[in-house]
mmCIF file of N, CA and C in Angstrom:
data_model
loop_
_atom_site.group_PDB
_atom_site.id
_atom_site.type_symbol
_atom_site.label_atom_id
_atom_site.label_comp_id
_atom_site.label_asym_id
_atom_site.label_seq_id
_atom_site.Cartn_x
_atom_site.Cartn_y
_atom_site.Cartn_z
ATOM 1 N N MET X 1319 -105.948 -14.218 120.511
ATOM 2 C CA MET X 1319 -105.442 -15.560 120.262
ATOM 3 C C MET X 1319 -104.803 -16.152 121.511
ATOM 4 N N LYS X 1320 -104.017 -15.319 122.247
ATOM 5 C CA LYS X 1320 -103.351 -15.819 123.446
ATOM 6 C C LYS X 1320 -104.352 -16.189 124.532
ATOM 7 N N ALA X 1321 -105.483 -15.473 124.600
ATOM 8 C CA ALA X 1321 -106.494 -15.785 125.609
ATOM 9 C C ALA X 1321 -107.103 -17.158 125.344
ATOM 10 N N ASN X 1322 -107.373 -17.461 124.074
ATOM 11 C CA ASN X 1322 -107.922 -18.772 123.734
ATOM 12 C C ASN X 1322 -106.923 -19.882 124.027
ATOM 13 N N LYS X 1323 -105.645 -19.641 123.725
ATOM 14 C CA LYS X 1323 -104.616 -20.643 123.992
ATOM 15 C C LYS X 1323 -104.452 -20.842 125.497
ATOM 16 N N ALA X 1324 -104.554 -19.765 126.261
ATOM 17 C CA ALA X 1324 -104.451 -19.870 127.718
ATOM 18 C C ALA X 1324 -105.610 -20.690 128.279
ATOM 19 N N LYS X 1325 -106.811 -20.471 127.754
ATOM 20 C CA LYS X 1325 -107.970 -21.255 128.203
ATOM 21 C C LYS X 1325 -107.807 -22.726 127.839
ATOM 22 N N LEU X 1326 -107.314 -22.982 126.633
ATOM 23 C CA LEU X 1326 -107.096 -24.360 126.200
ATOM 24 C C LEU X 1326 -106.032 -25.037 127.064
ATOM 25 N N ASN X 1327 -104.940 -24.317 127.365
ATOM 26 C CA ASN X 1327 -103.911 -24.854 128.254
ATOM 27 C C ASN X 1327 -104.492 -25.168 129.628
ATOM 28 N N TYR X 1328 -105.322 -24.272 130.128
ATOM 29 C CA TYR X 1328 -105.954 -24.479 131.430
ATOM 30 C C TYR X 1328 -106.831 -25.728 131.418
ATOM 31 N N LEU X 1329 -107.633 -25.894 130.373
ATOM 32 C CA LEU X 1329 -108.512 -27.062 130.286
ATOM 33 C C LEU X 1329 -107.718 -28.364 130.179
ATOM 34 N N VAL X 1330 -106.658 -28.358 129.386
ATOM 35 C CA VAL X 1330 -105.822 -29.556 129.252
ATOM 36 C C VAL X 1330 -105.150 -29.874 130.582
ATOM 37 N N ASP X 1331 -104.625 -28.853 131.258
ATOM 38 C CA ASP X 1331 -103.982 -29.073 132.549
ATOM 39 C C ASP X 1331 -104.990 -29.546 133.600
ATOM 40 N N ALA X 1332 -106.209 -29.013 133.555
ATOM 41 C CA ALA X 1332 -107.251 -29.471 134.474
ATOM 42 C C ALA X 1332 -107.608 -30.931 134.196
ATOM 43 N N LEU X 1333 -107.669 -31.308 132.930
ATOM 44 C CA LEU X 1333 -107.933 -32.699 132.553
ATOM 45 C C LEU X 1333 -106.844 -33.621 133.100
ATOM 46 N N ILE X 1334 -105.595 -33.211 132.965
ATOM 47 C CA ILE X 1334 -104.479 -34.000 133.495
ATOM 48 C C ILE X 1334 -104.596 -34.115 135.015
ATOM 49 N N ALA X 1335 -104.882 -33.012 135.689
ATOM 50 C CA ALA X 1335 -104.975 -33.020 137.150
ATOM 51 C C ALA X 1335 -106.120 -33.902 137.637
ATOM 52 N N ILE X 1336 -107.276 -33.802 137.005
ATOM 53 C CA ILE X 1336 -108.422 -34.622 137.406
ATOM 54 C C ILE X 1336 -108.126 -36.096 137.167
ATOM 55 N N GLY X 1337 -107.571 -36.416 136.004
ATOM 56 C CA GLY X 1337 -107.197 -37.803 135.721
ATOM 57 C C GLY X 1337 -106.191 -38.331 136.720
ATOM 58 N N PHE X 1338 -105.208 -37.491 137.091
ATOM 59 C CA PHE X 1338 -104.191 -37.901 138.058
ATOM 60 C C PHE X 1338 -104.800 -38.164 139.429
ATOM 61 N N ILE X 1339 -105.644 -37.264 139.902
ATOM 62 C CA ILE X 1339 -106.239 -37.417 141.233
ATOM 63 C C ILE X 1339 -107.107 -38.665 141.302
ATOM 64 N N ILE X 1340 -107.925 -38.893 140.279
ATOM 65 C CA ILE X 1340 -108.781 -40.079 140.262
ATOM 66 C C ILE X 1340 -107.937 -41.338 140.155
ATOM 67 N N SER X 1341 -106.912 -41.317 139.316
ATOM 68 C CA SER X 1341 -106.029 -42.475 139.169
ATOM 69 C C SER X 1341 -105.271 -42.754 140.465
ATOM 70 N N LEU X 1342 -104.808 -41.711 141.126
ATOM 71 C CA LEU X 1342 -104.101 -41.863 142.397
ATOM 72 C C LEU X 1342 -105.010 -42.463 143.463
ATOM 73 N N ALA X 1343 -106.217 -41.929 143.584
ATOM 74 C CA ALA X 1343 -107.149 -42.420 144.598
ATOM 75 C C ALA X 1343 -107.563 -43.862 144.322
ATOM 76 N N SER X 1344 -107.916 -44.161 143.086
ATOM 77 C CA SER X 1344 -108.338 -45.529 142.767
ATOM 78 C C SER X 1344 -107.171 -46.501 142.884
ATOM 79 N N GLY X 1345 -105.966 -46.063 142.541
ATOM 80 C CA GLY X 1345 -104.785 -46.909 142.700
ATOM 81 C C GLY X 1345 -104.511 -47.218 144.156
ATOM 82 N N ALA X 1346 -104.668 -46.214 145.027
ATOM 83 C CA ALA X 1346 -104.477 -46.438 146.465
ATOM 84 C C ALA X 1346 -105.529 -47.400 147.006
ATOM 85 N N ILE X 1347 -106.765 -47.242 146.568
ATOM 86 C CA ILE X 1347 -107.831 -48.147 147.012
ATOM 87 C C ILE X 1347 -107.532 -49.570 146.569
ATOM 88 N N LEU X 1348 -107.103 -49.741 145.333
ATOM 89 C CA LEU X 1348 -106.767 -51.082 144.843
ATOM 90 C C LEU X 1348 -105.537 -51.647 145.550
ATOM 91 N N LEU X 1349 -104.560 -50.813 145.837
ATOM 92 C CA LEU X 1349 -103.341 -51.276 146.498
ATOM 93 C C LEU X 1349 -103.622 -51.783 147.907
ATOM 94 N N PHE X 1350 -104.400 -51.043 148.662
ATOM 95 C CA PHE X 1350 -104.642 -51.410 150.054
ATOM 96 C C PHE X 1350 -105.768 -52.419 150.232
ATOM 97 N N ASN X 1351 -106.469 -52.759 149.172
ATOM 98 C CA ASN X 1351 -107.525 -53.768 149.234
ATOM 99 C C ASN X 1351 -107.302 -54.836 148.175
ATOM 100 N N ALA X 1352 -106.060 -55.215 147.964
ATOM 101 C CA ALA X 1352 -105.712 -56.114 146.867
ATOM 102 C C ALA X 1352 -105.908 -57.587 147.196
ATOM 103 N N ASP X 1353 -106.279 -57.918 148.424
ATOM 104 C CA ASP X 1353 -106.371 -59.325 148.803
ATOM 105 C C ASP X 1353 -107.672 -59.996 148.377
ATOM 106 N N SER X 1354 -108.492 -59.335 147.613
ATOM 107 C CA SER X 1354 -109.775 -59.922 147.219
ATOM 108 C C SER X 1354 -109.683 -60.561 145.836
ATOM 109 N N GLY X 1355 -108.656 -61.380 145.622
ATOM 110 C CA GLY X 1355 -108.460 -62.043 144.335
ATOM 111 C C GLY X 1355 -109.462 -63.148 144.086
ATOM 112 N N TYR X 1356 -109.376 -63.784 142.943
ATOM 113 C CA TYR X 1356 -110.364 -64.760 142.501
ATOM 114 C C TYR X 1356 -110.256 -66.087 143.235
ATOM 115 N N MET X 1357 -109.063 -66.667 143.368
ATOM 116 C CA MET X 1357 -108.820 -67.923 144.081
ATOM 117 C C MET X 1357 -109.702 -69.067 143.595
ATOM 118 N N GLY X 1358 -109.884 -69.197 142.335
ATOM 119 C CA GLY X 1358 -110.665 -70.302 141.798
ATOM 120 C C GLY X 1358 -112.139 -70.247 142.145
ATOM 121 N N GLY X 1359 -112.659 -69.107 142.455
ATOM 122 C CA GLY X 1359 -114.079 -68.961 142.766
ATOM 123 C C GLY X 1359 -114.414 -69.245 144.214
ATOM 124 N N ARG X 1360 -113.420 -69.515 145.047
ATOM 125 C CA ARG X 1360 -113.681 -69.874 146.436
ATOM 126 C C ARG X 1360 -113.530 -68.700 147.394
ATOM 127 N N ASN X 1361 -113.219 -67.556 146.896
ATOM 128 C CA ASN X 1361 -113.008 -66.414 147.779
ATOM 129 C C ASN X 1361 -114.313 -65.645 147.933
ATOM 130 N N PRO X 1362 -114.893 -65.645 149.130
ATOM 131 C CA PRO X 1362 -116.160 -64.928 149.325
ATOM 132 C C PRO X 1362 -116.007 -63.406 149.231
ATOM 133 N N ARG X 1363 -114.782 -62.903 149.313
ATOM 134 C CA ARG X 1363 -114.548 -61.461 149.237
ATOM 135 C C ARG X 1363 -114.189 -61.021 147.827
ATOM 136 N N PHE X 1364 -114.430 -61.859 146.828
ATOM 137 C CA PHE X 1364 -113.947 -61.612 145.470
ATOM 138 C C PHE X 1364 -114.337 -60.237 144.938
ATOM 139 N N ASN X 1365 -115.598 -59.940 144.863
ATOM 140 C CA ASN X 1365 -116.010 -58.627 144.351
ATOM 141 C C ASN X 1365 -116.728 -57.845 145.443
ATOM 142 N N GLN X 1366 -116.157 -57.912 146.622
ATOM 143 C CA GLN X 1366 -116.702 -57.213 147.769
ATOM 144 C C GLN X 1366 -116.666 -55.710 147.524
ATOM 145 N N SER X 1367 -117.678 -55.030 148.008
ATOM 146 C CA SER X 1367 -117.748 -53.587 147.816
ATOM 147 C C SER X 1367 -116.650 -52.886 148.613
ATOM 148 N N ILE X 1368 -115.908 -52.031 147.922
ATOM 149 C CA ILE X 1368 -114.844 -51.248 148.542
ATOM 150 C C ILE X 1368 -115.184 -49.779 148.301
ATOM 151 N N ILE X 1369 -115.623 -49.097 149.318
ATOM 152 C CA ILE X 1369 -115.982 -47.685 149.210
ATOM 153 C C ILE X 1369 -116.865 -47.444 147.974
ATOM 154 N N LEU X 1370 -118.044 -47.907 148.018
ATOM 155 C CA LEU X 1370 -119.108 -47.729 147.022
ATOM 156 C C LEU X 1370 -119.085 -48.696 145.841
ATOM 157 N N PHE X 1371 -117.923 -49.167 145.403
ATOM 158 C CA PHE X 1371 -117.835 -49.991 144.208
ATOM 159 C C PHE X 1371 -117.099 -51.288 144.493
ATOM 160 N N GLY X 1372 -117.276 -52.258 143.576
ATOM 161 C CA GLY X 1372 -116.512 -53.495 143.648
ATOM 162 C C GLY X 1372 -115.132 -53.305 143.041
ATOM 163 N N LYS X 1373 -114.290 -54.337 143.204
ATOM 164 C CA LYS X 1373 -112.909 -54.254 142.722
ATOM 165 C C LYS X 1373 -112.846 -54.051 141.207
ATOM 166 N N TYR X 1374 -113.698 -54.750 140.456
ATOM 167 C CA TYR X 1374 -113.696 -54.586 138.998
ATOM 168 C C TYR X 1374 -114.023 -53.150 138.604
ATOM 169 N N THR X 1375 -114.987 -52.551 139.283
ATOM 170 C CA THR X 1375 -115.355 -51.172 138.970
ATOM 171 C C THR X 1375 -114.201 -50.228 139.278
ATOM 172 N N TRP X 1376 -113.519 -50.458 140.416
ATOM 173 C CA TRP X 1376 -112.362 -49.626 140.745
ATOM 174 C C TRP X 1376 -111.254 -49.784 139.716
ATOM 175 N N LYS X 1377 -111.067 -51.002 139.215
ATOM 176 C CA LYS X 1377 -110.055 -51.208 138.166
ATOM 177 C C LYS X 1377 -110.427 -50.440 136.900
ATOM 178 N N GLU X 1378 -111.696 -50.470 136.544
ATOM 179 C CA GLU X 1378 -112.151 -49.727 135.361
ATOM 180 C C GLU X 1378 -111.966 -48.221 135.553
ATOM 181 N N ILE X 1379 -112.340 -47.728 136.735
ATOM 182 C CA ILE X 1379 -112.149 -46.303 137.029
ATOM 183 C C ILE X 1379 -110.667 -45.944 136.926
ATOM 184 N N HIS X 1380 -109.815 -46.797 137.498
ATOM 185 C CA HIS X 1380 -108.374 -46.558 137.475
ATOM 186 C C HIS X 1380 -107.836 -46.558 136.042
ATOM 187 N N ASN X 1381 -108.240 -47.544 135.264
ATOM 188 C CA ASN X 1381 -107.757 -47.639 133.881
ATOM 189 C C ASN X 1381 -108.212 -46.454 133.036
ATOM 190 N N TRP X 1382 -109.484 -46.104 133.110
ATOM 191 C CA TRP X 1382 -109.999 -45.015 132.282
ATOM 192 C C TRP X 1382 -109.444 -43.660 132.705
ATOM 193 N N SER X 1383 -109.320 -43.435 134.007
ATOM 194 C CA SER X 1383 -108.755 -42.152 134.442
ATOM 195 C C SER X 1383 -107.284 -42.042 134.042
ATOM 196 N N SER X 1384 -106.569 -43.157 134.043
ATOM 197 C CA SER X 1384 -105.172 -43.146 133.591
ATOM 198 C C SER X 1384 -105.085 -42.849 132.098
ATOM 199 N N LEU X 1385 -105.997 -43.405 131.312
ATOM 200 C CA LEU X 1385 -106.018 -43.109 129.876
ATOM 201 C C LEU X 1385 -106.370 -41.647 129.610
ATOM 202 N N ILE X 1386 -107.294 -41.106 130.385
ATOM 203 C CA ILE X 1386 -107.651 -39.689 130.248
ATOM 204 C C ILE X 1386 -106.447 -38.813 130.574
ATOM 205 N N MET X 1387 -105.726 -39.181 131.640
ATOM 206 C CA MET X 1387 -104.527 -38.431 132.004
ATOM 207 C C MET X 1387 -103.473 -38.518 130.897
ATOM 208 N N ALA X 1388 -103.271 -39.707 130.346
ATOM 209 C CA ALA X 1388 -102.287 -39.884 129.268
ATOM 210 C C ALA X 1388 -102.681 -39.075 128.033
ATOM 211 N N ALA X 1389 -103.968 -39.048 127.709
ATOM 212 C CA ALA X 1389 -104.431 -38.242 126.575
ATOM 213 C C ALA X 1389 -104.182 -36.760 126.838
ATOM 214 N N GLY X 1390 -104.420 -36.326 128.069
ATOM 215 C CA GLY X 1390 -104.143 -34.938 128.426
ATOM 216 C C GLY X 1390 -102.673 -34.592 128.289
ATOM 217 N N VAL X 1391 -101.800 -35.505 128.721
ATOM 218 C CA VAL X 1391 -100.356 -35.279 128.592
ATOM 219 C C VAL X 1391 -99.966 -35.205 127.116
ATOM 220 N N PHE X 1392 -100.550 -36.072 126.293
ATOM 221 C CA PHE X 1392 -100.276 -36.040 124.854
ATOM 222 C C PHE X 1392 -100.665 -34.677 124.265
ATOM 223 N N PHE X 1393 -101.880 -34.198 124.571
ATOM 224 C CA PHE X 1393 -102.313 -32.900 124.052
ATOM 225 C C PHE X 1393 -101.467 -31.761 124.618
ATOM 226 N N HIS X 1394 -101.008 -31.915 125.851
ATOM 227 C CA HIS X 1394 -100.121 -30.919 126.447
ATOM 228 C C HIS X 1394 -98.827 -30.811 125.636
ATOM 229 N N PHE X 1395 -98.260 -31.960 125.265
ATOM 230 C CA PHE X 1395 -97.063 -31.955 124.417
ATOM 231 C C PHE X 1395 -97.353 -31.349 123.049
ATOM 232 N N VAL X 1396 -98.498 -31.664 122.473
ATOM 233 C CA VAL X 1396 -98.859 -31.105 121.164
ATOM 234 C C VAL X 1396 -98.967 -29.582 121.252
ATOM 235 N N LEU X 1397 -99.615 -29.087 122.298
ATOM 236 C CA LEU X 1397 -99.788 -27.640 122.451
ATOM 237 C C LEU X 1397 -98.462 -26.914 122.665
ATOM 238 N N HIS X 1398 -97.505 -27.586 123.294
ATOM 239 C CA HIS X 1398 -96.237 -26.937 123.628
ATOM 240 C C HIS X 1398 -95.079 -27.425 122.769
ATOM 241 N N TRP X 1399 -95.374 -28.069 121.648
ATOM 242 C CA TRP X 1399 -94.319 -28.670 120.834
ATOM 243 C C TRP X 1399 -93.294 -27.640 120.348
ATOM 244 N N ASN X 1400 -93.747 -26.490 119.885
ATOM 245 C CA ASN X 1400 -92.808 -25.463 119.408
ATOM 246 C C ASN X 1400 -91.868 -25.018 120.523
ATOM 247 N N TRP X 1401 -92.397 -24.859 121.722
ATOM 248 C CA TRP X 1401 -91.566 -24.476 122.857
ATOM 249 C C TRP X 1401 -90.556 -25.576 123.188
ATOM 250 N N ILE X 1402 -90.987 -26.835 123.143
ATOM 251 C CA ILE X 1402 -90.090 -27.964 123.419
ATOM 252 C C ILE X 1402 -88.946 -27.989 122.412
ATOM 253 N N VAL X 1403 -89.270 -27.829 121.133
ATOM 254 C CA VAL X 1403 -88.241 -27.821 120.085
ATOM 255 C C VAL X 1403 -87.296 -26.640 120.285
ATOM 256 N N CYS X 1404 -87.852 -25.480 120.550
ATOM 257 C CA CYS X 1404 -87.034 -24.282 120.733
ATOM 258 C C CYS X 1404 -86.092 -24.437 121.928
ATOM 259 N N MET X 1405 -86.594 -24.931 123.044
ATOM 260 C CA MET X 1405 -85.752 -25.105 124.231
ATOM 261 C C MET X 1405 -84.692 -26.176 124.017
ATOM 262 N N THR X 1406 -85.040 -27.230 123.286
ATOM 263 C CA THR X 1406 -84.055 -28.275 122.988
ATOM 264 C C THR X 1406 -82.922 -27.701 122.150
ATOM 265 N N LYS X 1407 -83.269 -26.901 121.150
ATOM 266 C CA LYS X 1407 -82.240 -26.246 120.334
ATOM 267 C C LYS X 1407 -81.399 -25.302 121.184
ATOM 268 N N LYS X 1408 -82.052 -24.589 122.068
ATOM 269 C CA LYS X 1408 -81.355 -23.625 122.909
ATOM 270 C C LYS X 1408 -80.379 -24.317 123.863
ATOM 271 N N ILE X 1409 -80.745 -25.461 124.358
ATOM 272 C CA ILE X 1409 -79.894 -26.184 125.303
ATOM 273 C C ILE X 1409 -78.718 -26.856 124.608
ATOM 274 N N PHE X 1410 -78.956 -27.464 123.444
ATOM 275 C CA PHE X 1410 -77.937 -28.297 122.806
ATOM 276 C C PHE X 1410 -77.126 -27.622 121.705
ATOM 277 N N LYS X 1411 -77.460 -26.411 121.327
ATOM 278 C CA LYS X 1411 -76.706 -25.718 120.282
ATOM 279 C C LYS X 1411 -76.225 -24.381 120.821
ATOM 280 N N ARG X 1412 -74.941 -24.156 120.704
ATOM 281 C CA ARG X 1412 -74.364 -22.917 121.236
ATOM 282 C C ARG X 1412 -74.870 -21.675 120.508
ATOM 283 N N GLU X 1413 -75.002 -21.768 119.198
ATOM 284 C CA GLU X 1413 -75.400 -20.579 118.439
ATOM 285 C C GLU X 1413 -76.875 -20.228 118.621
ATOM 286 N N ALA X 1414 -77.639 -21.101 119.211
ATOM 287 C CA ALA X 1414 -79.071 -20.844 119.382
ATOM 288 C C ALA X 1414 -79.390 -20.232 120.745
ATOM 289 N N LYS X 1415 -78.387 -19.798 121.483
ATOM 290 C CA LYS X 1415 -78.605 -19.241 122.826
ATOM 291 C C LYS X 1415 -79.494 -17.998 122.806
ATOM 292 N N GLN X 1416 -79.537 -17.314 121.699
ATOM 293 C CA GLN X 1416 -80.308 -16.083 121.612
ATOM 294 C C GLN X 1416 -81.763 -16.325 121.201
ATOM 295 N N LEU X 1417 -82.157 -17.571 121.019
ATOM 296 C CA LEU X 1417 -83.537 -17.866 120.628
ATOM 297 C C LEU X 1417 -84.511 -17.417 121.708
ATOM 298 N N GLN X 1418 -85.635 -16.901 121.280
ATOM 299 C CA GLN X 1418 -86.693 -16.514 122.194
ATOM 300 C C GLN X 1418 -87.776 -17.591 122.139
ATOM 301 N N CYS X 1419 -87.933 -18.336 123.203
ATOM 302 C CA CYS X 1419 -88.892 -19.449 123.233
ATOM 303 C C CYS X 1419 -90.136 -19.029 123.996
ATOM 304 N N ASP X 1420 -91.169 -18.648 123.279
ATOM 305 C CA ASP X 1420 -92.431 -18.253 123.905
ATOM 306 C C ASP X 1420 -93.432 -19.389 123.801
ATOM 307 N N LEU X 1421 -94.327 -19.415 124.765
ATOM 308 C CA LEU X 1421 -95.382 -20.428 124.726
ATOM 309 C C LEU X 1421 -96.429 -20.057 123.759
#
């Protein structure tokens, strides 16, 4: 049982890491190339290609990778909920100092 839980934890953590890296990279690309706004249709650089994709595509990549990361964080909390509750009790209640909080 612990081996399956360890594999599941690994997959969830990998999902979070991949989502974070993609979100970080796409966010940096959007941040440093943010001057290609719409300007009433008069901007010739509006959807100019930025490292393989246009600005709209980078925004979509950024949004979806951020949602994937958030979903991974949610599942991470679900998987570790018992540990979170146990540690919270251990920290805030004096009589619970002897609790054993295992993952």
